[in-house]
Coordinates of C-alpha atoms in Angstrom, one line a residue:
M12 CA 0.0 0.0 0.0
S13 CA 1.4 3.4 -1.0
M14 CA 1.3 6.7 0.9
A15 CA -1.3 7.9 -1.6
D16 CA -3.6 5.1 -0.6
L17 CA -3.3 6.2 3.1
A18 CA -3.9 9.9 2.4
P19 CA -7.4 11.2 3.0
H20 CA -9.6 11.8 -0.1
P21 CA -9.4 15.4 -1.2
G22 CA -13.2 15.5 -0.9
A23 CA -12.8 14.7 2.8
A24 CA -10.4 17.6 3.2
L25 CA -12.8 20.0 1.5
R26 CA -15.7 18.8 3.7
A27 CA -13.6 19.5 6.7
L28 CA -12.8 23.0 5.5
L29 CA -16.5 23.7 4.8
G30 CA -17.3 22.5 8.2
G31 CA -14.9 24.9 10.0
P32 CA -15.8 27.7 12.3
E33 CA -15.1 30.4 9.7
P34 CA -15.6 30.5 5.9
V35 CA -13.0 28.7 3.9
V36 CA -11.6 30.9 1.1
L37 CA -11.2 29.1 -2.3
M38 CA -9.0 30.9 -4.8
G39 CA -9.8 30.7 -8.5
A40 CA -7.2 29.0 -10.6
H41 CA -7.2 28.4 -14.4
D42 CA -3.9 26.5 -15.0
G43 CA -0.9 25.0 -13.3
L44 CA 0.8 28.3 -12.9
S45 CA -2.1 30.1 -11.2
A46 CA -2.6 27.0 -9.0
R47 CA 1.0 27.1 -7.8
I48 CA 0.8 30.8 -7.1
A49 CA -2.4 30.4 -5.1
A50 CA -0.9 27.5 -3.1
E51 CA 2.2 29.5 -2.4
A52 CA 0.1 32.4 -1.2
G53 CA -1.4 30.1 1.4
F54 CA -5.0 29.5 0.1
P55 CA -6.3 26.2 1.6
A56 CA -8.4 25.2 -1.4
L57 CA -9.0 26.2 -5.1
W58 CA -11.8 26.8 -7.5
A59 CA -11.1 25.5 -11.0
S60 CA -13.1 28.3 -12.7
G61 CA -15.0 27.6 -15.9
L62 CA -14.8 31.3 -16.9
C63 CA -11.1 31.5 -16.3
I64 CA -10.1 28.2 -17.9
S65 CA -12.2 29.1 -21.0
T66 CA -10.5 32.5 -21.1
A67 CA -7.1 30.8 -20.8
L68 CA -8.1 28.6 -23.8
G69 CA -9.0 31.7 -25.8
V70 CA -12.8 31.1 -25.9
R71 CA -15.9 32.4 -24.1
D72 CA -17.6 31.1 -21.0
S73 CA -20.6 29.9 -23.0
D74 CA -19.8 26.2 -23.4
E75 CA -17.4 27.0 -26.3
A76 CA -14.7 24.8 -24.7
S77 CA -15.5 21.1 -24.4
W78 CA -15.8 19.5 -21.0
T79 CA -12.7 17.3 -21.7
E80 CA -10.7 20.5 -22.4
L81 CA -11.9 22.0 -19.2
L82 CA -11.1 18.9 -17.2
D83 CA -7.6 18.6 -18.8
M84 CA -6.8 22.0 -17.4
A85 CA -8.5 21.2 -14.1
A86 CA -6.2 18.2 -13.8
R87 CA -3.2 20.6 -14.1
V88 CA -4.7 22.7 -11.3
V89 CA -5.0 19.6 -9.1
E90 CA -1.5 18.3 -9.8
A91 CA 0.3 21.7 -9.5
S92 CA -1.3 22.7 -6.2
G93 CA -1.7 19.6 -4.1
L94 CA -4.8 21.3 -2.6
P95 CA -8.5 20.3 -2.6
V96 CA -9.9 21.6 -5.9
L97 CA -13.6 22.3 -6.5
V98 CA -14.2 22.1 -10.2
D99 CA -16.7 24.4 -11.9
G100 CA -18.9 22.0 -13.9
D101 CA -21.2 24.6 -15.4
T102 CA -24.5 22.9 -16.2
G103 CA -22.9 19.5 -16.5
H104 CA -22.5 20.1 -20.2
G105 CA -25.8 18.6 -21.3
N106 CA -28.1 16.1 -19.7
F107 CA -27.8 13.8 -16.6
N108 CA -25.5 11.5 -18.6
T109 CA -22.9 14.1 -19.6
A110 CA -23.1 15.5 -16.1
R111 CA -22.3 12.2 -14.4
R112 CA -19.5 11.4 -16.9
F113 CA -18.0 14.9 -16.2
T114 CA -18.3 14.2 -12.5
A115 CA -16.8 10.7 -12.6
R116 CA -13.9 12.1 -14.7
A117 CA -13.4 14.9 -12.2
E118 CA -13.1 12.4 -9.4
R119 CA -10.5 10.4 -11.4
I120 CA -8.3 13.4 -11.9
G121 CA -8.1 13.9 -8.1
A122 CA -10.6 16.8 -7.7
A123 CA -12.3 17.2 -4.3
G124 CA -15.7 18.0 -5.9
V125 CA -17.7 19.5 -8.7
C126 CA -20.2 22.3 -8.7
L127 CA -23.2 22.1 -11.1
E128 CA -25.5 25.0 -11.9
D129 CA -29.2 24.9 -12.7
K130 CA -29.3 26.7 -16.0
L131 CA -29.9 25.3 -19.5
F132 CA -27.1 24.1 -21.7
P133 CA -25.5 25.9 -23.5
K134 CA -25.1 28.4 -20.7
M135 CA -23.9 32.0 -20.7
N136 CA -21.7 33.5 -18.0
S137 CA -23.8 34.8 -15.2
F138 CA -22.4 38.3 -15.5
V139 CA -23.3 38.7 -19.2
G140 CA -26.8 39.8 -20.3
D141 CA -30.1 39.0 -18.8
D142 CA -31.2 35.9 -20.7
H143 CA -30.5 33.3 -18.1
V144 CA -33.1 30.5 -18.3
L145 CA -33.3 28.1 -15.4
A146 CA -33.6 24.3 -15.9
P147 CA -36.7 22.6 -14.6
I148 CA -36.2 21.6 -10.9
G149 CA -36.9 17.9 -11.6
E150 CA -34.3 17.8 -14.4
F151 CA -31.6 19.3 -12.3
C152 CA -32.4 17.1 -9.3
G153 CA -31.9 14.1 -11.7
K154 CA -28.5 15.4 -12.6
I155 CA -27.5 15.6 -8.9
A156 CA -28.7 12.1 -8.2
A157 CA -27.0 10.7 -11.3
C158 CA -23.7 12.4 -10.3
R159 CA -23.9 11.1 -6.7
E160 CA -24.5 7.5 -7.9
A161 CA -21.6 7.7 -10.5
L162 CA -19.0 8.3 -7.8
D163 CA -16.5 5.7 -6.4
N164 CA -15.9 7.6 -3.1
P165 CA -18.7 9.1 -1.0
D166 CA -16.3 11.8 0.2
F167 CA -16.3 13.5 -3.2
V168 CA -18.4 16.7 -2.9
V169 CA -21.3 17.5 -5.2
V170 CA -22.2 21.2 -4.9
A171 CA -25.5 22.5 -6.4
R172 CA -25.4 26.0 -7.6
T173 CA -28.7 27.9 -8.1
E174 CA -28.9 30.8 -10.5
A175 CA -32.4 31.8 -9.3
L176 CA -31.2 35.2 -8.1
I177 CA -29.2 35.8 -11.3
A178 CA -32.2 34.9 -13.4
G179 CA -34.4 37.3 -11.4
A180 CA -36.6 34.6 -10.1
G181 CA -36.5 35.9 -6.5
L182 CA -35.8 34.6 -3.0
E183 CA -38.6 32.2 -2.7
E184 CA -37.7 30.4 -5.9
A185 CA -34.1 30.2 -4.8
L186 CA -35.0 28.7 -1.5
R187 CA -37.4 26.2 -3.2
R188 CA -34.7 25.1 -5.6
A189 CA -32.1 24.8 -2.8
E190 CA -34.3 22.6 -0.7
A191 CA -35.1 20.3 -3.7
Y192 CA -31.3 20.0 -4.5
R193 CA -30.6 19.2 -0.9
Q194 CA -33.1 16.4 -1.0
A195 CA -31.7 15.1 -4.3
G196 CA -28.3 14.5 -2.7
A197 CA -26.3 17.7 -2.9
D198 CA -23.6 18.1 -0.3
A199 CA -23.4 21.9 -0.3
L200 CA -25.2 24.8 -2.0
F201 CA -23.7 27.7 -4.0
I202 CA -26.0 30.7 -4.1
H203 CA -25.0 33.2 -6.7
S204 CA -25.7 36.9 -7.1
R205 CA -24.5 39.8 -9.2
K206 CA -25.9 42.6 -7.1
P207 CA -23.4 45.3 -5.9
T208 CA -24.2 44.6 -2.2
V209 CA -24.5 41.5 -0.1
Q210 CA -28.2 42.2 0.7
E211 CA -29.9 39.4 -1.3
I212 CA -27.3 36.9 -0.3
A213 CA -27.9 37.9 3.4
E214 CA -31.6 37.4 2.9
F215 CA -31.1 34.0 1.5
A216 CA -28.6 32.9 4.1
R217 CA -30.9 33.9 7.0
E218 CA -33.7 31.9 5.6
W219 CA -31.5 28.9 4.6
G220 CA -29.8 28.5 7.9
T221 CA -27.6 25.5 8.2
A222 CA -29.4 22.9 6.1
L223 CA -26.3 22.5 3.9
P224 CA -22.9 24.3 3.8
L225 CA -23.4 27.5 1.8
L226 CA -20.9 28.9 -0.7
I227 CA -20.8 32.3 -2.4
A228 CA -18.7 34.1 -5.0
P229 CA -18.6 37.8 -4.0
T230 CA -17.3 39.1 -7.4
T231 CA -19.6 42.1 -7.4
Y232 CA -20.1 42.7 -3.7
H233 CA -16.4 42.2 -2.9
A234 CA -16.3 45.2 -0.5
T235 CA -18.3 43.1 2.1
P236 CA -16.0 42.4 5.1
M237 CA -15.4 38.7 5.9
E238 CA -16.9 39.3 9.3
E239 CA -20.3 39.7 7.6
Y240 CA -20.0 36.2 6.0
V241 CA -19.2 34.8 9.4
K242 CA -22.3 36.3 10.9
L243 CA -24.4 34.9 8.0
G244 CA -23.0 31.4 8.5
I245 CA -21.4 31.2 5.1
S246 CA -19.2 28.1 4.8
G247 CA -17.1 29.0 1.7
V248 CA -16.1 32.2 -0.1
I249 CA -14.9 31.8 -3.7
W250 CA -12.6 34.4 -5.2
A251 CA -13.5 33.0 -8.6
N252 CA -11.8 35.2 -11.3
Q253 CA -9.5 37.7 -9.6
S254 CA -6.3 35.8 -10.6
M255 CA -7.3 35.7 -14.3
R256 CA -8.3 39.4 -14.3
A257 CA -5.0 40.3 -12.6
S258 CA -3.2 38.3 -15.3
V259 CA -5.0 40.1 -18.1
A260 CA -4.3 43.5 -16.7
A261 CA -0.6 42.7 -16.1
M262 CA 0.0 41.1 -19.5
R263 CA -1.8 43.8 -21.4
E264 CA 0.2 46.5 -19.6
A265 CA 3.5 44.7 -20.1
C266 CA 2.8 44.1 -23.8
R267 CA 1.8 47.7 -24.5
S268 CA 4.8 49.1 -22.6
L269 CA 7.2 46.7 -24.3
R270 CA 5.8 47.5 -27.7
N271 CA 5.9 51.2 -27.2
N272 CA 8.9 51.7 -25.0
G273 CA 11.1 48.7 -25.2
P274 CA 12.1 46.0 -22.7
A275 CA 13.8 48.3 -20.2
A276 CA 10.4 49.9 -19.5
V277 CA 9.0 46.6 -18.1
E278 CA 11.9 44.7 -16.6
A279 CA 11.6 46.3 -13.1
G280 CA 7.9 45.5 -12.8
I281 CA 7.9 41.8 -13.9
A282 CA 9.0 38.6 -12.2
S283 CA 12.6 37.8 -12.5
L284 CA 13.7 34.4 -13.9
D285 CA 15.0 33.5 -10.5
E286 CA 11.4 34.0 -9.1
L287 CA 10.0 31.9 -11.9
F288 CA 12.5 29.1 -11.3
S289 CA 11.9 29.2 -7.6
L290 CA 8.1 28.9 -8.0
M291 CA 8.5 25.9 -10.3
K292 CA 11.1 24.3 -7.9
Y293 CA 14.0 24.0 -10.3
E294 CA 16.3 23.5 -7.3
Q295 CA 14.4 20.4 -6.4
L296 CA 15.0 19.0 -9.9
A297 CA 18.7 19.7 -9.5
A298 CA 18.7 17.9 -6.2
D299 CA 16.8 14.9 -7.7
E300 CA 19.3 14.7 -10.6
K301 CA 22.1 14.2 -8.0
R302 CA 20.0 11.7 -6.1
Y303 CA 18.8 9.6 -9.0
G304 CA 21.6 10.1 -11.5
D305 CA 24.8 8.2 -12.0
E306 CA 26.1 9.5 -8.7
V307 CA 23.9 7.2 -6.5
P308 CA 26.7 5.1 -4.9
H309 CA 25.0 1.8 -4.4
V310 CA 23.5 1.8 -7.9
A311 CA 26.9 2.7 -9.4
A312 CA 28.5 -0.1 -7.5
L313 CA 25.9 -2.6 -8.7
V314 CA 26.3 -1.5 -12.3
N315 CA 30.1 -1.7 -12.2
A316 CA 29.9 -5.2 -10.6
Q317 CA 27.7 -6.5 -13.4
E318 CA 29.8 -5.0 -16.3
P319 CA 31.9 -7.7 -17.9
A320 CA 35.6 -7.3 -17.7
S321 CA 37.2 -6.1 -21.0

């Protein structure tokens, strides 16, 4: 039995974080590099963002990337970070069958869980436009049940995300859907809002109570202090897209400055090669070369003993 077999399932780690006394903060990541940077910064868990992975692939967050492309990148997030990763599964990319295949594959790449949202496929990003059509409750409950039954390990976390507030359906509809998803087997609930204040999230949280762990993504109400989320009983706060947005701003500024003013104009404001090599642990590779190369004494002695005399 290997050490990997003895390690707790990443889903168990995520469940423990969601059950803590304060909200766990999940940082958005879209590739191996952003995952390493978030882990280095000390975040305890990551959100493999559909918006940000799609953006990194050069396409829009409207199911333009295939679910296999998204999971290939999510696998890099898992591998590079070593942290529990909650994968943004959008709508499940179709019906119950594609949703359960997506979920089963996410489990196999080592993710801690998936989050599925109750809109119709193909979906549009929640912050774009006003045409957000909700899936029938029964249909989405079937997806949740299918995903739960497709799993090998019960610790894997299935999060149900309701877009009722995004779609303008109101608080009562959001609560009705949340309860249905709980009964269908969801392990946690993600309630989404794009209002500039936390008010409608607060109203939902007070009504919802502690029926299931509650996650939020305060992209538009980011000025809300963390203490408010503690009071509301929020279990998880997802900073879903800040890393990608920071990357876009920094790369755009560097490219414009370099194009207009030359390399000397940007060098002081970008990461040094030494920083890059340190982040990617090149020194560990050098140490491993010494350990596993020809300099390993007992291996060298064995090889020399087996070589025929000339």
